[in-house]
Amino acid sequence: MEENTAYSLLSINIGNVKSSTYKGKEAKSGIVKSAITHAVALAELGLAGDEQADLVNHGGKDKSVCVYSADHYPHWENVLGRKLPHGTFGENFTVRGMSERDIHIGDVYQVGTAAVQVSQPRQPCWKLAMRWGLDELPLLVTESGATGFYLRVLENGVAANGDELRLMQTHPARITVEEANRLMHKDKEDAEGIRRLLAVKELSASWVNTLTKRLDRL
């Protein structure tokens, strides 16, 4: 992957926190996102007008924007048996391309007038199961490796549908989102791999905390 590589931003999706019910309990979530057609401000804490209910596990400086590739949609349409709109996975940016195999933790992109950086893979949670009525969906997404990923905002700006995410800097460690997922979810005792990932200072604080604790137990 070379600098000036560019990916199409197909849809920008935002949503408000709404109340629902999951397994007999009240649940609040901002996972239902709808596509917008206007340009939107992008700042340290995310897109203007977008909300998250659980600010411990969603949003924040390391998870300002969730990105998911439309290339994964056909598979999930087969799994769920329906046509899926952009924003299905609660992502803010639905993009073309940007495979987890090719995107690295710490890569920097320009989108619109903003600068953003890959911070960690997305970790699907129960809210995705609630959204689509399939309890095993978070596990299926995790096991598939088609998780998507998060961006932090380095420079505030404005983005709009039709913009491109243009690669400005490839992180020298070249640890992909796919590799980070492997270490977090599959090869949990790969101490050498975990150390390599922890050496990437651009990795999100939550992943650093989780992996550091795990490494201490190995």
PDB file of N, CA, C and O in Angstrom, residues 84-125:
ATOM      1  N   LEU A  84     -29.057  -4.900   3.018  1.00  0.00           N
ATOM      2  CA  LEU A  84     -28.605  -4.096   4.149  1.00  0.00           C
ATOM      3  C   LEU A  84     -28.237  -2.679   3.717  1.00  0.00           C
ATOM      4  O   LEU A  84     -27.492  -2.495   2.753  1.00  0.00           O
ATOM      5  N   PRO A  85     -28.745  -1.685   4.427  1.00  0.00           N
ATOM      6  CA  PRO A  85     -28.395  -0.294   4.103  1.00  0.00           C
ATOM      7  C   PRO A  85     -27.029   0.070   4.663  1.00  0.00           C
ATOM      8  O   PRO A  85     -26.526  -0.558   5.600  1.00  0.00           O
ATOM      9  N   HIS A  86     -26.417   1.089   4.102  1.00  0.00           N
ATOM     10  CA  HIS A  86     -25.182   1.600   4.673  1.00  0.00           C
ATOM     11  C   HIS A  86     -25.436   2.019   6.117  1.00  0.00           C
ATOM     12  O   HIS A  86     -26.494   2.543   6.455  1.00  0.00           O
ATOM     13  N   GLY A  87     -24.463   1.762   6.971  1.00  0.00           N
ATOM     14  CA  GLY A  87     -24.620   2.032   8.391  1.00  0.00           C
ATOM     15  C   GLY A  87     -25.119   0.840   9.176  1.00  0.00           C
ATOM     16  O   GLY A  87     -25.301   0.916  10.390  1.00  0.00           O
ATOM     17  N   THR A  88     -25.310  -0.299   8.502  1.00  0.00           N
ATOM     18  CA  THR A  88     -25.832  -1.505   9.140  1.00  0.00           C
ATOM     19  C   THR A  88     -25.043  -1.896  10.381  1.00  0.00           C
ATOM     20  O   THR A  88     -25.611  -2.358  11.370  1.00  0.00           O
ATOM     21  N   PHE A  89     -23.739  -1.737  10.342  1.00  0.00           N
ATOM     22  CA  PHE A  89     -22.898  -2.196  11.442  1.00  0.00           C
ATOM     23  C   PHE A  89     -22.582  -1.079  12.434  1.00  0.00           C
ATOM     24  O   PHE A  89     -21.662  -1.191  13.231  1.00  0.00           O
ATOM     25  N   GLY A  90     -23.382  -0.028  12.374  1.00  0.00           N
ATOM     26  CA  GLY A  90     -23.170   1.090  13.279  1.00  0.00           C
ATOM     27  C   GLY A  90     -21.994   1.948  12.893  1.00  0.00           C
ATOM     28  O   GLY A  90     -21.559   2.801  13.665  1.00  0.00           O
ATOM     29  N   GLU A  91     -21.503   1.736  11.666  1.00  0.00           N
ATOM     30  CA  GLU A  91     -20.325   2.499  11.230  1.00  0.00           C
ATOM     31  C   GLU A  91     -20.701   3.915  10.830  1.00  0.00           C
ATOM     32  O   GLU A  91     -21.797   4.153  10.328  1.00  0.00           O
ATOM     33  N   ASN A  92     -19.775   4.827  11.040  1.00  0.00           N
ATOM     34  CA  ASN A  92     -19.944   6.213  10.603  1.00  0.00           C
ATOM     35  C   ASN A  92     -19.565   6.398   9.144  1.00  0.00           C
ATOM     36  O   ASN A  92     -20.189   7.181   8.438  1.00  0.00           O
ATOM     37  N   PHE A  93     -18.518   5.696   8.715  1.00  0.00           N
ATOM     38  CA  PHE A  93     -18.072   5.756   7.321  1.00  0.00           C
ATOM     39  C   PHE A  93     -18.257   4.383   6.692  1.00  0.00           C
ATOM     40  O   PHE A  93     -17.652   3.397   7.142  1.00  0.00           O
ATOM     41  N   THR A  94     -19.096   4.304   5.672  1.00  0.00           N
ATOM     42  CA  THR A  94     -19.148   3.111   4.833  1.00  0.00           C
ATOM     43  C   THR A  94     -18.268   3.395   3.626  1.00  0.00           C
ATOM     44  O   THR A  94     -18.476   4.387   2.926  1.00  0.00           O
ATOM     45  N   VAL A  95     -17.285   2.539   3.408  1.00  0.00           N
ATOM     46  CA  VAL A  95     -16.267   2.806   2.391  1.00  0.00           C
ATOM     47  C   VAL A  95     -16.213   1.671   1.383  1.00  0.00           C
ATOM     48  O   VAL A  95     -16.776   0.599   1.597  1.00  0.00           O
ATOM     49  N   ARG A  96     -15.552   1.927   0.289  1.00  0.00           N
ATOM     50  CA  ARG A  96     -15.247   0.867  -0.678  1.00  0.00           C
ATOM     51  C   ARG A  96     -13.779   0.500  -0.491  1.00  0.00           C
ATOM     52  O   ARG A  96     -12.903   1.365  -0.473  1.00  0.00           O
ATOM     53  N   GLY A  97     -13.532  -0.808  -0.352  1.00  0.00           N
ATOM     54  CA  GLY A  97     -12.151  -1.230  -0.122  1.00  0.00           C
ATOM     55  C   GLY A  97     -11.807  -1.143   1.357  1.00  0.00           C
ATOM     56  O   GLY A  97     -12.619  -1.402   2.219  1.00  0.00           O
ATOM     57  N   MET A  98     -10.571  -0.780   1.650  1.00  0.00           N
ATOM     58  CA  MET A  98     -10.060  -0.662   3.023  1.00  0.00           C
ATOM     59  C   MET A  98     -10.183  -1.993   3.754  1.00  0.00           C
ATOM     60  O   MET A  98     -10.749  -2.091   4.849  1.00  0.00           O
ATOM     61  N   SER A  99      -9.634  -3.036   3.168  1.00  0.00           N
ATOM     62  CA  SER A  99      -9.654  -4.354   3.777  1.00  0.00           C
ATOM     63  C   SER A  99      -8.818  -4.375   5.047  1.00  0.00           C
ATOM     64  O   SER A  99      -7.760  -3.745   5.133  1.00  0.00           O
ATOM     65  N   GLU A 100      -9.292  -5.124   6.025  1.00  0.00           N
ATOM     66  CA  GLU A 100      -8.538  -5.312   7.269  1.00  0.00           C
ATOM     67  C   GLU A 100      -7.168  -5.921   7.008  1.00  0.00           C
ATOM     68  O   GLU A 100      -6.252  -5.772   7.826  1.00  0.00           O
ATOM     69  N   ARG A 101      -7.003  -6.585   5.872  1.00  0.00           N
ATOM     70  CA  ARG A 101      -5.707  -7.171   5.515  1.00  0.00           C
ATOM     71  C   ARG A 101      -4.684  -6.113   5.074  1.00  0.00           C
ATOM     72  O   ARG A 101      -3.488  -6.388   5.074  1.00  0.00           O
ATOM     73  N   ASP A 102      -5.175  -4.950   4.684  1.00  0.00           N
ATOM     74  CA  ASP A 102      -4.298  -3.939   4.086  1.00  0.00           C
ATOM     75  C   ASP A 102      -4.103  -2.699   4.942  1.00  0.00           C
ATOM     76  O   ASP A 102      -3.138  -1.958   4.745  1.00  0.00           O
ATOM     77  N   ILE A 103      -5.014  -2.442   5.861  1.00  0.00           N
ATOM     78  CA  ILE A 103      -4.970  -1.228   6.664  1.00  0.00           C
ATOM     79  C   ILE A 103      -4.154  -1.483   7.924  1.00  0.00           C
ATOM     80  O   ILE A 103      -4.332  -2.497   8.598  1.00  0.00           O
ATOM     81  N   HIS A 104      -3.268  -0.548   8.266  1.00  0.00           N
ATOM     82  CA  HIS A 104      -2.371  -0.731   9.407  1.00  0.00           C
ATOM     83  C   HIS A 104      -2.751   0.168  10.578  1.00  0.00           C
ATOM     84  O   HIS A 104      -3.217   1.299  10.371  1.00  0.00           O
ATOM     85  N   ILE A 105      -2.527  -0.326  11.776  1.00  0.00           N
ATOM     86  CA  ILE A 105      -2.667   0.507  12.960  1.00  0.00           C
ATOM     87  C   ILE A 105      -1.666   1.663  12.840  1.00  0.00           C
ATOM     88  O   ILE A 105      -0.480   1.443  12.609  1.00  0.00           O
ATOM     89  N   GLY A 106      -2.155   2.893  12.974  1.00  0.00           N
ATOM     90  CA  GLY A 106      -1.285   4.062  12.889  1.00  0.00           C
ATOM     91  C   GLY A 106      -1.229   4.721  11.529  1.00  0.00           C
ATOM     92  O   GLY A 106      -0.655   5.804  11.397  1.00  0.00           O
ATOM     93  N   ASP A 107      -1.832   4.101  10.495  1.00  0.00           N
ATOM     94  CA  ASP A 107      -1.887   4.756   9.180  1.00  0.00           C
ATOM     95  C   ASP A 107      -2.663   6.071   9.293  1.00  0.00           C
ATOM     96  O   ASP A 107      -3.643   6.171  10.033  1.00  0.00           O
ATOM     97  N   VAL A 108      -2.229   7.062   8.528  1.00  0.00           N
ATOM     98  CA  VAL A 108      -2.863   8.379   8.541  1.00  0.00           C
ATOM     99  C   VAL A 108      -3.517   8.647   7.190  1.00  0.00           C
ATOM    100  O   VAL A 108      -2.897   8.416   6.136  1.00  0.00           O
ATOM    101  N   TYR A 109      -4.763   9.144   7.233  1.00  0.00           N
ATOM    102  CA  TYR A 109      -5.516   9.464   6.028  1.00  0.00           C
ATOM    103  C   TYR A 109      -6.027  10.895   6.089  1.00  0.00           C
ATOM    104  O   TYR A 109      -6.276  11.440   7.173  1.00  0.00           O
ATOM    105  N   GLN A 110      -6.217  11.469   4.919  1.00  0.00           N
ATOM    106  CA  GLN A 110      -6.966  12.711   4.807  1.00  0.00           C
ATOM    107  C   GLN A 110      -8.346  12.368   4.269  1.00  0.00           C
ATOM    108  O   GLN A 110      -8.486  11.606   3.311  1.00  0.00           O
ATOM    109  N   VAL A 111      -9.382  12.923   4.906  1.00  0.00           N
ATOM    110  CA  VAL A 111     -10.748  12.769   4.413  1.00  0.00           C
ATOM    111  C   VAL A 111     -11.393  14.142   4.473  1.00  0.00           C
ATOM    112  O   VAL A 111     -11.466  14.757   5.530  1.00  0.00           O
ATOM    113  N   GLY A 112     -11.822  14.643   3.336  1.00  0.00           N
ATOM    114  CA  GLY A 112     -12.279  16.021   3.288  1.00  0.00           C
ATOM    115  C   GLY A 112     -11.139  16.929   3.706  1.00  0.00           C
ATOM    116  O   GLY A 112     -10.027  16.833   3.181  1.00  0.00           O
ATOM    117  N   THR A 113     -11.383  17.771   4.691  1.00  0.00           N
ATOM    118  CA  THR A 113     -10.330  18.663   5.192  1.00  0.00           C
ATOM    119  C   THR A 113      -9.757  18.171   6.517  1.00  0.00           C
ATOM    120  O   THR A 113      -8.975  18.877   7.162  1.00  0.00           O
ATOM    121  N   ALA A 114     -10.144  16.972   6.945  1.00  0.00           N
ATOM    122  CA  ALA A 114      -9.682  16.415   8.218  1.00  0.00           C
ATOM    123  C   ALA A 114      -8.549  15.417   7.997  1.00  0.00           C
ATOM    124  O   ALA A 114      -8.424  14.818   6.929  1.00  0.00           O
ATOM    125  N   ALA A 115      -7.751  15.215   9.036  1.00  0.00           N
ATOM    126  CA  ALA A 115      -6.728  14.174   9.056  1.00  0.00           C
ATOM    127  C   ALA A 115      -7.085  13.184  10.152  1.00  0.00           C
ATOM    128  O   ALA A 115      -7.416  13.575  11.282  1.00  0.00           O
ATOM    129  N   VAL A 116      -7.050  11.894   9.812  1.00  0.00           N
ATOM    130  CA  VAL A 116      -7.468  10.849  10.746  1.00  0.00           C
ATOM    131  C   VAL A 116      -6.421   9.737  10.771  1.00  0.00           C
ATOM    132  O   VAL A 116      -5.611   9.603   9.853  1.00  0.00           O
ATOM    133  N   GLN A 117      -6.468   8.932  11.836  1.00  0.00           N
ATOM    134  CA  GLN A 117      -5.472   7.871  12.019  1.00  0.00           C
ATOM    135  C   GLN A 117      -6.139   6.608  12.535  1.00  0.00           C
ATOM    136  O   GLN A 117      -6.995   6.659  13.432  1.00  0.00           O
ATOM    137  N   VAL A 118      -5.758   5.460  12.004  1.00  0.00           N
ATOM    138  CA  VAL A 118      -6.292   4.170  12.440  1.00  0.00           C
ATOM    139  C   VAL A 118      -5.779   3.873  13.845  1.00  0.00           C
ATOM    140  O   VAL A 118      -4.568   3.898  14.087  1.00  0.00           O
ATOM    141  N   SER A 119      -6.707   3.559  14.765  1.00  0.00           N
ATOM    142  CA  SER A 119      -6.322   3.375  16.162  1.00  0.00           C
ATOM    143  C   SER A 119      -6.499   1.952  16.690  1.00  0.00           C
ATOM    144  O   SER A 119      -5.738   1.519  17.558  1.00  0.00           O
ATOM    145  N   GLN A 120      -7.497   1.212  16.185  1.00  0.00           N
ATOM    146  CA  GLN A 120      -7.736  -0.161  16.635  1.00  0.00           C
ATOM    147  C   GLN A 120      -8.802  -0.800  15.765  1.00  0.00           C
ATOM    148  O   GLN A 120      -9.579  -0.108  15.111  1.00  0.00           O
ATOM    149  N   PRO A 121      -8.888  -2.137  15.775  1.00  0.00           N
ATOM    150  CA  PRO A 121     -10.028  -2.789  15.143  1.00  0.00           C
ATOM    151  C   PRO A 121     -11.303  -2.504  15.913  1.00  0.00           C
ATOM    152  O   PRO A 121     -11.268  -2.195  17.108  1.00  0.00           O
ATOM    153  N   ARG A 122     -12.425  -2.614  15.241  1.00  0.00           N
ATOM    154  CA  ARG A 122     -13.719  -2.522  15.913  1.00  0.00           C
ATOM    155  C   ARG A 122     -13.977  -3.863  16.602  1.00  0.00           C
ATOM    156  O   ARG A 122     -13.706  -4.921  16.052  1.00  0.00           O
ATOM    157  N   GLN A 123     -14.512  -3.822  17.820  1.00  0.00           N
ATOM    158  CA  GLN A 123     -14.894  -5.029  18.535  1.00  0.00           C
ATOM    159  C   GLN A 123     -16.416  -5.082  18.624  1.00  0.00           C
ATOM    160  O   GLN A 123     -17.014  -4.358  19.431  1.00  0.00           O
ATOM    161  N   PRO A 124     -17.058  -5.919  17.817  1.00  0.00           N
ATOM    162  CA  PRO A 124     -18.520  -5.980  17.812  1.00  0.00           C
ATOM    163  C   PRO A 124     -19.060  -6.404  19.177  1.00  0.00           C
ATOM    164  O   PRO A 124     -18.489  -7.295  19.826  1.00  0.00           O
ATOM    165  N   CYS A 125     -20.144  -5.784  19.613  1.00  0.00           N
ATOM    166  CA  CYS A 125     -20.727  -6.111  20.912  1.00  0.00           C
ATOM    167  C   CYS A 125     -22.188  -6.514  20.751  1.00  0.00           C
ATOM    168  O   CYS A 125     -22.719  -6.590  19.642  1.00  0.00           O
TER     169      CYS A 125
END
